[in-house]
Coordinates of C-alpha atoms in Angstrom, one line a residue:
M1 CA 122.7 172.3 92.6
G2 CA 125.4 170.5 92.6
C3 CA 129.0 170.3 91.0
A4 CA 127.8 171.5 87.7
L5 CA 126.7 174.7 89.5
Y6 CA 130.1 175.6 90.9
T7 CA 133.6 174.8 90.5
S8 CA 135.5 176.8 93.4
K9 CA 135.4 173.5 95.4
T10 CA 135.2 169.8 94.1
V11 CA 135.7 166.4 95.8
R12 CA 135.9 163.3 93.2
S13 CA 132.4 161.5 93.1
R14 CA 130.6 159.8 90.5
S15 CA 127.6 161.2 88.9
G16 CA 124.1 159.5 89.8
I17 CA 120.4 159.3 88.5
H18 CA 119.8 161.5 91.4
A19 CA 122.3 164.3 90.7
A20 CA 120.7 164.5 87.0
V21 CA 117.1 164.6 88.6
V22 CA 118.1 167.3 90.8
V23 CA 119.6 169.5 87.8
A24 CA 116.7 169.1 85.6
L25 CA 114.5 170.3 88.5
L26 CA 116.6 173.0 88.7
L27 CA 116.0 174.1 85.1
V28 CA 112.5 174.8 85.0
T29 CA 111.5 175.8 88.2
G30 CA 112.4 180.1 87.1
S31 CA 109.7 182.6 87.4
A32 CA 109.4 184.7 84.4
G33 CA 107.4 186.7 86.4
A34 CA 110.4 188.2 87.9
D35 CA 112.4 188.9 84.8
D36 CA 113.4 192.3 83.4
T37 CA 112.5 191.8 80.0
H38 CA 109.3 194.0 80.3
Y39 CA 109.8 197.5 80.4
R40 CA 106.1 198.7 81.1
S41 CA 105.2 196.3 84.1
V42 CA 104.5 199.4 86.5
P43 CA 102.4 202.0 86.0
I44 CA 104.0 205.4 87.0
G45 CA 102.6 208.6 87.2
A46 CA 99.1 210.3 88.2
H47 CA 97.1 210.5 84.9
A48 CA 99.7 208.6 83.0
I49 CA 98.4 206.2 84.8
A50 CA 94.6 206.5 83.8
L51 CA 95.7 206.4 80.5
G52 CA 97.5 203.3 80.1
G53 CA 101.2 205.0 79.8
A54 CA 99.8 207.4 76.8
F55 CA 101.2 210.4 78.3
T56 CA 104.2 211.6 75.7
G57 CA 101.6 213.8 73.9
V58 CA 99.8 214.7 76.9
A59 CA 102.3 215.3 80.0
D60 CA 100.4 217.5 81.9
D61 CA 102.0 217.2 85.5
A62 CA 105.1 216.4 87.1
S63 CA 105.4 212.6 86.1
A64 CA 106.4 214.8 82.4
A65 CA 109.6 214.6 83.9
F66 CA 109.9 210.6 83.3
Y67 CA 107.5 210.7 79.9
N68 CA 108.3 213.5 78.1
P69 CA 110.2 216.3 80.0
G70 CA 109.1 219.1 77.6
G71 CA 105.5 218.7 78.8
L72 CA 106.7 220.9 82.1
L73 CA 105.8 223.6 81.0
L74 CA 102.0 222.9 80.2
D75 CA 99.4 225.5 82.3
A76 CA 97.8 221.9 83.5
T77 CA 101.2 221.0 84.9
T78 CA 101.4 221.8 88.7
G79 CA 103.9 221.8 91.2
L80 CA 103.3 218.3 92.3
A81 CA 102.4 215.1 91.1
G82 CA 102.0 211.3 92.2
G83 CA 100.2 208.7 93.3
L84 CA 99.6 205.4 95.0
T85 CA 99.8 202.6 93.3
I86 CA 99.3 198.7 94.6
N87 CA 100.5 195.6 93.0
A88 CA 97.3 194.0 94.5
W89 CA 98.0 190.4 93.2
D90 CA 100.4 188.9 90.4
R91 CA 100.4 185.3 89.5
Y92 CA 103.1 183.3 87.1
E93 CA 102.0 180.0 85.9
L94 CA 104.5 177.5 84.5
D95 CA 102.9 174.5 82.6
D96 CA 104.3 170.8 82.4
A97 CA 107.3 172.4 83.4
L98 CA 109.0 169.3 84.9
A99 CA 108.0 165.8 82.9
N100 CA 109.5 162.5 84.1
P101 CA 108.4 158.7 84.3
D102 CA 106.7 158.9 87.7
G103 CA 104.7 162.3 86.9
V104 CA 104.5 166.2 85.4
A105 CA 104.9 169.1 88.0
S106 CA 103.9 172.4 87.1
S107 CA 105.3 176.0 88.9
T108 CA 103.2 178.4 90.6
A109 CA 105.1 182.0 91.6
T110 CA 103.0 184.9 93.8
A111 CA 104.0 187.8 94.4
G112 CA 102.2 189.5 97.6
R113 CA 101.2 193.6 97.5
T114 CA 103.7 196.1 96.7
I115 CA 103.9 199.9 96.5
P116 CA 105.9 201.2 93.8
L117 CA 106.7 204.8 93.9
F118 CA 106.6 208.1 92.1
I119 CA 106.5 211.5 93.2
G120 CA 107.3 214.9 91.6
A121 CA 107.9 218.3 92.7
L122 CA 107.6 221.4 89.6
V123 CA 108.6 225.0 89.8
K124 CA 107.9 227.6 87.0
F125 CA 110.2 230.9 87.0
G126 CA 111.3 233.3 84.1
P127 CA 110.0 236.0 82.1
Q128 CA 106.1 235.5 81.0
N129 CA 104.8 236.0 77.5
V130 CA 101.5 237.3 76.3
F131 CA 99.8 234.8 78.0
K132 CA 101.6 235.3 81.5
Q133 CA 103.5 231.6 80.7
K134 CA 106.8 231.7 82.3
K135 CA 109.8 230.6 80.2
F136 CA 111.5 228.4 82.6
A137 CA 110.7 224.9 84.8
L138 CA 112.8 222.8 87.1
A139 CA 111.7 219.5 88.5
L140 CA 112.9 216.8 90.7
S141 CA 111.2 213.5 91.1
V142 CA 111.6 209.6 92.1
V143 CA 110.6 207.1 90.0
E144 CA 110.5 203.0 90.5
P145 CA 110.3 202.0 87.2
I146 CA 111.2 198.5 88.0
F147 CA 109.5 196.8 91.2
N148 CA 109.4 193.1 91.1
R149 CA 109.0 191.2 94.3
Q150 CA 108.0 187.1 93.9
D151 CA 108.2 183.8 95.7
D152 CA 108.1 180.2 93.9
Y153 CA 108.0 176.9 94.7
I154 CA 108.3 173.5 93.2
Q155 CA 107.5 170.3 94.6
L156 CA 108.0 166.6 93.0
P157 CA 106.6 164.3 95.5
S158 CA 108.0 160.8 94.9
V159 CA 107.2 157.4 96.8
P160 CA 107.6 157.2 99.7
I161 CA 106.0 160.8 100.5
E162 CA 109.1 161.4 102.4
L163 CA 111.3 161.6 99.4
T164 CA 109.6 165.0 97.7
T165 CA 111.8 167.0 96.3
T166 CA 111.3 170.8 97.0
Y167 CA 112.8 173.7 95.8
T168 CA 111.7 177.7 96.3
I169 CA 112.9 180.8 94.8
A170 CA 112.6 184.6 96.2
V171 CA 113.4 187.6 93.8
N172 CA 113.2 190.9 94.6
D173 CA 114.5 193.8 92.0
R174 CA 113.9 197.3 92.2
A175 CA 115.3 200.4 90.6
T176 CA 114.5 203.6 91.7
W177 CA 116.0 206.8 89.4
Y178 CA 116.6 210.0 91.2
G179 CA 116.5 213.0 88.7
L180 CA 116.5 216.4 88.2
S181 CA 115.1 217.9 84.9
F182 CA 114.8 221.6 82.9
A183 CA 112.4 222.7 80.6
S184 CA 112.3 225.6 78.3
R185 CA 109.6 227.2 76.5
I186 CA 111.0 228.5 72.4
N187 CA 108.1 230.0 71.4
L188 CA 104.3 229.5 72.2
K189 CA 103.8 226.5 70.0
H190 CA 107.5 224.6 70.9
M191 CA 108.9 223.3 74.6
I192 CA 112.1 221.2 75.0
G193 CA 113.6 219.7 78.1
T194 CA 116.0 217.4 80.0
S195 CA 115.8 215.2 82.7
L196 CA 119.1 213.6 84.1
Y197 CA 118.1 210.4 86.4
L198 CA 120.9 207.9 88.3
S199 CA 119.5 205.2 88.9
V200 CA 120.3 202.8 91.5
R201 CA 119.1 199.4 90.9
R202 CA 119.0 196.2 93.2
F203 CA 118.2 193.1 92.0
N204 CA 118.4 190.0 94.9
Q205 CA 118.1 186.5 94.0
N206 CA 117.6 183.8 96.6
E207 CA 117.3 179.9 95.9
L208 CA 116.5 176.7 98.1
G209 CA 116.8 173.1 96.9
L210 CA 116.4 170.3 98.8
A211 CA 116.1 166.4 97.2
L212 CA 116.0 162.8 97.9
G213 CA 115.8 159.6 96.2
G214 CA 116.3 156.0 95.9
G215 CA 117.1 153.5 99.2
T216 CA 115.1 151.1 101.1
Q217 CA 112.8 151.8 103.6
I218 CA 112.9 150.3 106.9
A219 CA 109.9 148.5 107.3
T220 CA 110.1 148.8 111.4
D221 CA 110.5 153.0 111.3
P222 CA 109.2 154.4 107.8
A223 CA 110.8 157.5 108.4
E224 CA 114.6 155.9 107.8
F225 CA 115.8 154.3 104.8
V226 CA 119.0 153.1 103.6
G227 CA 120.5 153.6 100.5
T228 CA 118.9 157.0 99.9
S229 CA 121.0 159.6 97.2
S230 CA 121.1 163.5 99.0
A231 CA 121.3 166.8 97.6
A232 CA 121.0 170.5 98.5
S233 CA 121.7 173.8 97.9
N234 CA 121.6 177.1 98.8
Q235 CA 122.1 180.1 96.3
R236 CA 122.1 183.9 97.1
L237 CA 123.0 187.2 94.0
S238 CA 122.9 190.4 95.1
F239 CA 123.3 193.1 92.4
K240 CA 123.9 196.7 93.0
A241 CA 124.0 198.9 90.0
F242 CA 124.6 202.6 89.4
H243 CA 123.3 204.2 86.0
F244 CA 123.0 208.0 84.6
A245 CA 120.1 207.9 82.1
L246 CA 119.6 211.2 80.4
R247 CA 116.1 212.0 78.8
L248 CA 115.2 214.8 76.5
G249 CA 111.8 215.9 75.4
W250 CA 110.3 218.2 72.9
L251 CA 106.5 218.8 73.0
Y252 CA 104.8 220.6 69.8
R253 CA 101.0 222.3 69.7
I254 CA 100.4 221.9 66.3
K255 CA 97.0 223.6 66.3
P256 CA 95.1 224.3 69.9
Q257 CA 93.5 220.9 69.8
L258 CA 96.2 219.0 69.0
L259 CA 99.8 218.3 70.6
F260 CA 102.6 216.3 69.0
G261 CA 105.4 214.3 72.1
V262 CA 109.0 212.8 71.3
M263 CA 110.8 211.3 74.2
F264 CA 114.4 209.8 73.8
Q265 CA 116.8 208.1 75.8
P266 CA 120.0 206.7 75.0
P267 CA 121.2 204.0 76.9
G268 CA 122.1 204.3 80.0
I269 CA 125.8 205.2 81.3
P270 CA 127.3 202.9 83.8
L271 CA 128.8 204.0 87.0
K272 CA 129.3 200.8 88.8
Q273 CA 127.8 197.1 89.1
R274 CA 128.9 194.5 91.3
V275 CA 127.2 191.4 92.0
N276 CA 127.8 189.3 95.8
A277 CA 127.6 185.3 94.7
T278 CA 127.8 183.0 97.3
A279 CA 126.5 179.2 97.2
Q280 CA 127.0 176.3 99.0
A281 CA 125.8 172.7 97.5
F282 CA 126.4 169.0 97.9
I283 CA 125.6 165.8 96.3
N284 CA 125.6 162.6 98.5
D285 CA 125.4 159.3 96.2
E286 CA 124.5 156.3 97.8
R287 CA 123.5 154.0 95.2
D288 CA 126.0 151.6 95.6
P289 CA 125.5 149.9 98.8
S290 CA 128.5 147.8 97.9
T291 CA 130.8 150.7 98.0
A292 CA 131.1 154.1 100.5
G293 CA 129.1 156.7 99.5
T294 CA 131.1 159.8 98.0
T295 CA 129.9 163.2 98.6
T296 CA 130.4 166.0 96.0
V297 CA 130.7 169.4 97.4
A298 CA 130.6 173.1 95.9
Y299 CA 131.7 176.6 97.2
L300 CA 131.4 180.2 96.2
D301 CA 131.6 183.4 97.7
E302 CA 133.0 185.8 95.4
E303 CA 132.3 189.9 94.3
L304 CA 131.9 189.6 90.6
K305 CA 131.9 192.7 88.2
A306 CA 128.1 192.6 87.1
N307 CA 126.6 194.1 83.5
L308 CA 122.9 195.3 84.5
P309 CA 122.0 197.4 80.9
I310 CA 119.2 200.0 80.6
P311 CA 118.3 200.2 76.8
L312 CA 117.8 202.9 74.3
E313 CA 114.4 204.1 74.4
L314 CA 112.2 206.4 71.9
R315 CA 108.3 207.1 72.7
T316 CA 106.2 209.5 70.7
G317 CA 102.7 210.3 70.9
V318 CA 99.5 212.6 70.5
Q319 CA 96.8 214.1 72.3
Y320 CA 94.1 214.9 70.5
W321 CA 90.6 216.8 71.8
P322 CA 87.9 216.2 69.4
M323 CA 85.2 217.5 71.6
E324 CA 85.1 219.9 74.7
K325 CA 84.4 216.6 77.1
I326 CA 86.3 214.1 75.0
M327 CA 90.4 214.1 75.2
L328 CA 92.4 211.3 73.1
A329 CA 96.4 210.0 73.3
L330 CA 98.1 207.7 71.5
D331 CA 101.5 206.7 72.1
G332 CA 104.3 204.4 70.4
M333 CA 107.3 203.6 72.3
F334 CA 110.5 201.6 70.7
Y335 CA 113.2 200.1 72.8
G336 CA 117.2 199.0 71.4
P337 CA 117.9 195.8 71.4
V338 CA 120.8 194.7 74.0
R339 CA 123.7 192.4 73.2
S340 CA 124.6 189.5 74.6
G341 CA 127.0 189.5 77.4
Q342 CA 127.7 187.8 80.9
R343 CA 125.3 189.6 83.7
A344 CA 127.3 188.5 86.6
K345 CA 130.9 188.4 85.0
T346 CA 132.5 185.2 85.4
D347 CA 134.2 182.2 84.0
P348 CA 131.7 179.9 81.2
S349 CA 132.3 177.2 83.7
V350 CA 131.7 178.6 87.0
L351 CA 127.5 178.8 86.2
V352 CA 126.6 181.4 89.0
G353 CA 123.1 182.1 90.3
G354 CA 121.3 178.6 89.7
L355 CA 120.5 176.8 86.5
F356 CA 117.3 178.3 86.4
Y357 CA 119.3 182.0 86.1
D358 CA 119.4 183.4 82.6
N359 CA 122.5 185.1 83.3
D360 CA 122.5 186.4 79.4
T361 CA 122.3 190.2 78.7
A362 CA 120.7 189.7 75.6
R363 CA 117.3 191.5 74.8
R364 CA 115.6 192.1 71.2
A365 CA 114.7 195.1 69.9
I366 CA 110.5 195.8 70.9
A367 CA 107.6 198.3 70.1
N368 CA 104.8 199.0 72.6
V369 CA 101.6 201.2 72.1
A370 CA 99.7 202.8 74.3
I371 CA 95.8 204.4 74.1
G372 CA 94.0 206.1 76.4
A373 CA 91.2 208.7 76.8
D374 CA 89.1 210.8 78.9
F375 CA 85.2 211.4 78.7
F376 CA 84.3 214.3 81.4
I377 CA 80.7 212.9 82.4
S378 CA 79.8 216.3 83.9
K379 CA 81.9 219.0 85.9
K380 CA 82.3 217.0 88.7
V381 CA 82.1 213.4 87.2
M382 CA 85.1 211.8 84.7
I383 CA 86.1 208.5 83.1
E384 CA 89.3 207.7 82.0
T385 CA 90.6 204.4 80.6
G386 CA 93.6 202.8 78.8
F387 CA 94.6 199.9 76.8
F388 CA 98.5 199.4 75.9
T389 CA 100.8 196.6 75.3
D390 CA 104.1 195.1 77.3
F391 CA 105.4 192.6 74.8
S392 CA 108.4 191.1 76.5
S393 CA 112.3 191.4 75.5
A394 CA 113.4 187.9 76.2
I395 CA 115.2 187.0 73.1
N396 CA 113.6 183.9 71.3
I397 CA 113.7 180.4 72.3
P398 CA 115.4 178.0 70.2
S399 CA 113.1 174.8 69.4
N400 CA 115.9 172.6 71.0
P401 CA 117.0 174.4 73.9
D402 CA 120.1 174.1 76.1
R403 CA 119.8 176.4 78.9
Y404 CA 117.4 178.0 80.7
Y405 CA 115.7 181.2 79.0
N406 CA 113.3 183.4 80.1
A407 CA 110.0 183.2 79.1
Q408 CA 108.8 185.4 76.5
I409 CA 105.4 186.5 77.6
N410 CA 103.6 189.0 75.6
R411 CA 101.7 190.7 78.0
Y412 CA 98.4 192.8 77.2
G413 CA 96.6 195.6 79.7
G414 CA 93.9 197.6 80.1
T415 CA 93.1 200.4 83.0
V416 CA 89.7 202.4 83.9
S417 CA 89.5 205.4 86.3
I418 CA 86.6 207.2 88.0
G419 CA 88.0 210.7 88.8
L420 CA 85.1 213.5 91.3
D421 CA 86.5 216.4 91.2
V422 CA 84.8 218.3 95.2
G423 CA 85.1 222.2 95.5
G424 CA 88.0 222.3 93.0
V425 CA 90.1 219.2 94.4
S426 CA 89.9 216.3 91.5
L427 CA 90.6 212.6 93.2
A428 CA 90.7 209.5 90.9
V429 CA 90.6 205.8 91.5
G430 CA 91.1 203.0 89.2
T431 CA 92.7 199.5 88.6
T432 CA 95.1 198.3 85.9
F433 CA 94.9 195.0 84.5
L434 CA 97.8 192.9 82.4
Y435 CA 97.5 189.7 81.0
G436 CA 99.5 187.8 78.9
K437 CA 101.2 183.8 77.5
G438 CA 104.3 182.9 75.7
P439 CA 106.8 179.9 75.3
A440 CA 108.9 179.3 78.0
T441 CA 111.4 176.4 79.3
G442 CA 111.1 172.5 80.6
A443 CA 112.4 169.5 81.5
I444 CA 111.8 165.7 80.7
I445 CA 114.0 163.3 83.0
D446 CA 114.8 159.8 82.0
Q447 CA 116.0 159.0 85.1
D448 CA 117.1 155.3 84.3
N449 CA 120.0 156.6 81.6
L450 CA 120.5 160.1 82.9
V451 CA 119.7 161.4 80.4
T452 CA 118.2 165.5 80.6
A453 CA 116.9 167.0 77.7
Y454 CA 115.2 170.0 77.2
T455 CA 111.7 171.1 75.4
N456 CA 109.6 174.0 74.8
T457 CA 106.3 174.7 77.1
E458 CA 104.1 177.4 77.9
A459 CA 103.8 180.0 80.5
S460 CA 100.8 182.8 81.7
A461 CA 101.0 185.8 83.5
R462 CA 99.0 188.0 85.4
S463 CA 98.8 190.9 87.6
I464 CA 96.1 193.3 89.3
F465 CA 97.6 196.9 90.0
L466 CA 94.7 199.3 92.2
H467 CA 95.9 203.3 92.2
V468 CA 94.5 206.6 94.0
T469 CA 95.4 209.2 91.4
G470 CA 95.2 212.9 91.8
A471 CA 95.9 213.1 95.5
T472 CA 98.8 215.1 95.4
R473 CA 96.8 217.0 92.1
A474 CA 94.3 217.4 95.3
V475 CA 97.4 218.6 97.9
S476 CA 98.5 220.9 95.1
S477 CA 95.3 222.5 94.4
L478 CA 94.6 223.2 98.3
T479 CA 98.5 224.6 98.6
D480 CA 97.8 227.0 95.4
K481 CA 94.2 227.7 97.2
T482 CA 96.1 228.4 100.6
A483 CA 98.7 230.7 99.6
K484 CA 96.2 232.7 97.3
G485 CA 94.0 232.9 100.5
I486 CA 96.8 234.2 102.7
K487 CA 98.3 236.5 99.6
S488 CA 94.7 238.3 99.5
H489 CA 95.1 237.9 103.1
R490 CA 97.8 240.1 103.2
E491 CA 96.7 242.5 100.8
K492 CA 93.8 243.2 102.4
K493 CA 95.8 244.0 105.4
E494 CA 98.2 246.4 103.4
S495 CA 95.2 247.7 101.6
E496 CA 93.3 248.4 105.1
G497 CA 97.0 249.9 106.6
G498 CA 97.3 252.1 103.7
E499 CA 93.2 253.3 104.0
K500 CA 94.0 254.2 108.2
Q501 CA 97.5 255.9 107.6
S502 CA 95.5 257.9 105.0
E503 CA 93.4 259.0 107.1
D504 CA 95.5 259.7 109.8
D505 CA 97.3 262.3 107.3
D506 CA 93.6 263.7 106.7
V507 CA 93.4 264.2 110.6
Q508 CA 97.3 265.7 110.8
S509 CA 96.7 267.8 107.9
E510 CA 93.5 269.6 109.3
D511 CA 95.0 269.7 112.7

């Protein structure tokens, strides 16, 4: 908020205490819960959700197009897969975000219910081997690997309370991938596949801040002040980025009860990336009653080049059946680093997006793991569970930070589902929980000397997802049964028609 943010149009002014307070406030109110430093925030796929994402070696539904395209030819992979996932609760807290001589303020961000999307359709074709397994598979899928919507609010009350400073932020970050996949069976043990996705990402960040301070309250009217300084800022960033993402998969059946899978995705290929940046801000300095007050204004309205990179990804996984009613799965994931650059490309002197918006693309390389299991209690009841990590790729925050940095929150998650099989149709209902904490950026303000210092603080994040999996498997099963019923009915009609024709021929022969 203020002239430090934008330099396209500036009127001469004197910097003031309240400007420093506003600047420091903005530096610490960002919501790390809504950043893109986590790559496993959104559960994707039916069976994969229940296994905590340990799916590279399992790949037994159409979400294999995303996790491992080689699995599209597995016998268990049917024609339709998907699931309903609801982000039921999301909370981010930044402890001791802002400190000054008057007190300390913390930031809390919450998110409402959101429904990420996954759906895939699969068809198998081509010649069959001795086990009647077809050689080729073709799939279409729609995946949302990023789905964040979050609102943040912070206030720093003052005396009198009418001069309270407030700041709000709204973030909506959504990436939708549209993919075409192809898989081929090399032999009885080896299957390979590839998926080409078009990624469409929309990232919007809106900020609104109001600050009042100083001045003298008029005794006859508590709502009127003399000599009060004020600042306001309204800022908007609207990104739109298109990429191609290529995912290559291999599935190897080592022996009947043991499978090994690999998926590799090189960095995304950028097609078009732009951002609309708009802002209007002002600071009114009325501290010195002996001189006329001054106003600093700033305005920006530009379309800029953008950079929202998709990093390299490598996944390996195994599926193992130690006994008939237990299946175990283990995945290891590696995500490559992203070099430093500007997300919204502009002159370094023009700071877009607000002072708590991190415009640096830099991300560190990270690794995650996932462990999952299926337990078949009976023919009709199954328990699915998983554990996974979701480490942050945010770069390390210096001991003496000079700007806002995304919080580095390493998260851990677990999932549990109960599945029922009724009449050959399976449904599973479950929940996924994520929790983590880590270092973040805070600020300390010296109002008298107009000095703002930055420091490290701590942030925590919690998320709960509710999901229904197997619904589309149920639809697929019912569709298969219907198709088989129609086919059986047609064959019966043809058989009856053939018998009747044979009887007519016999009668005609006797005549």
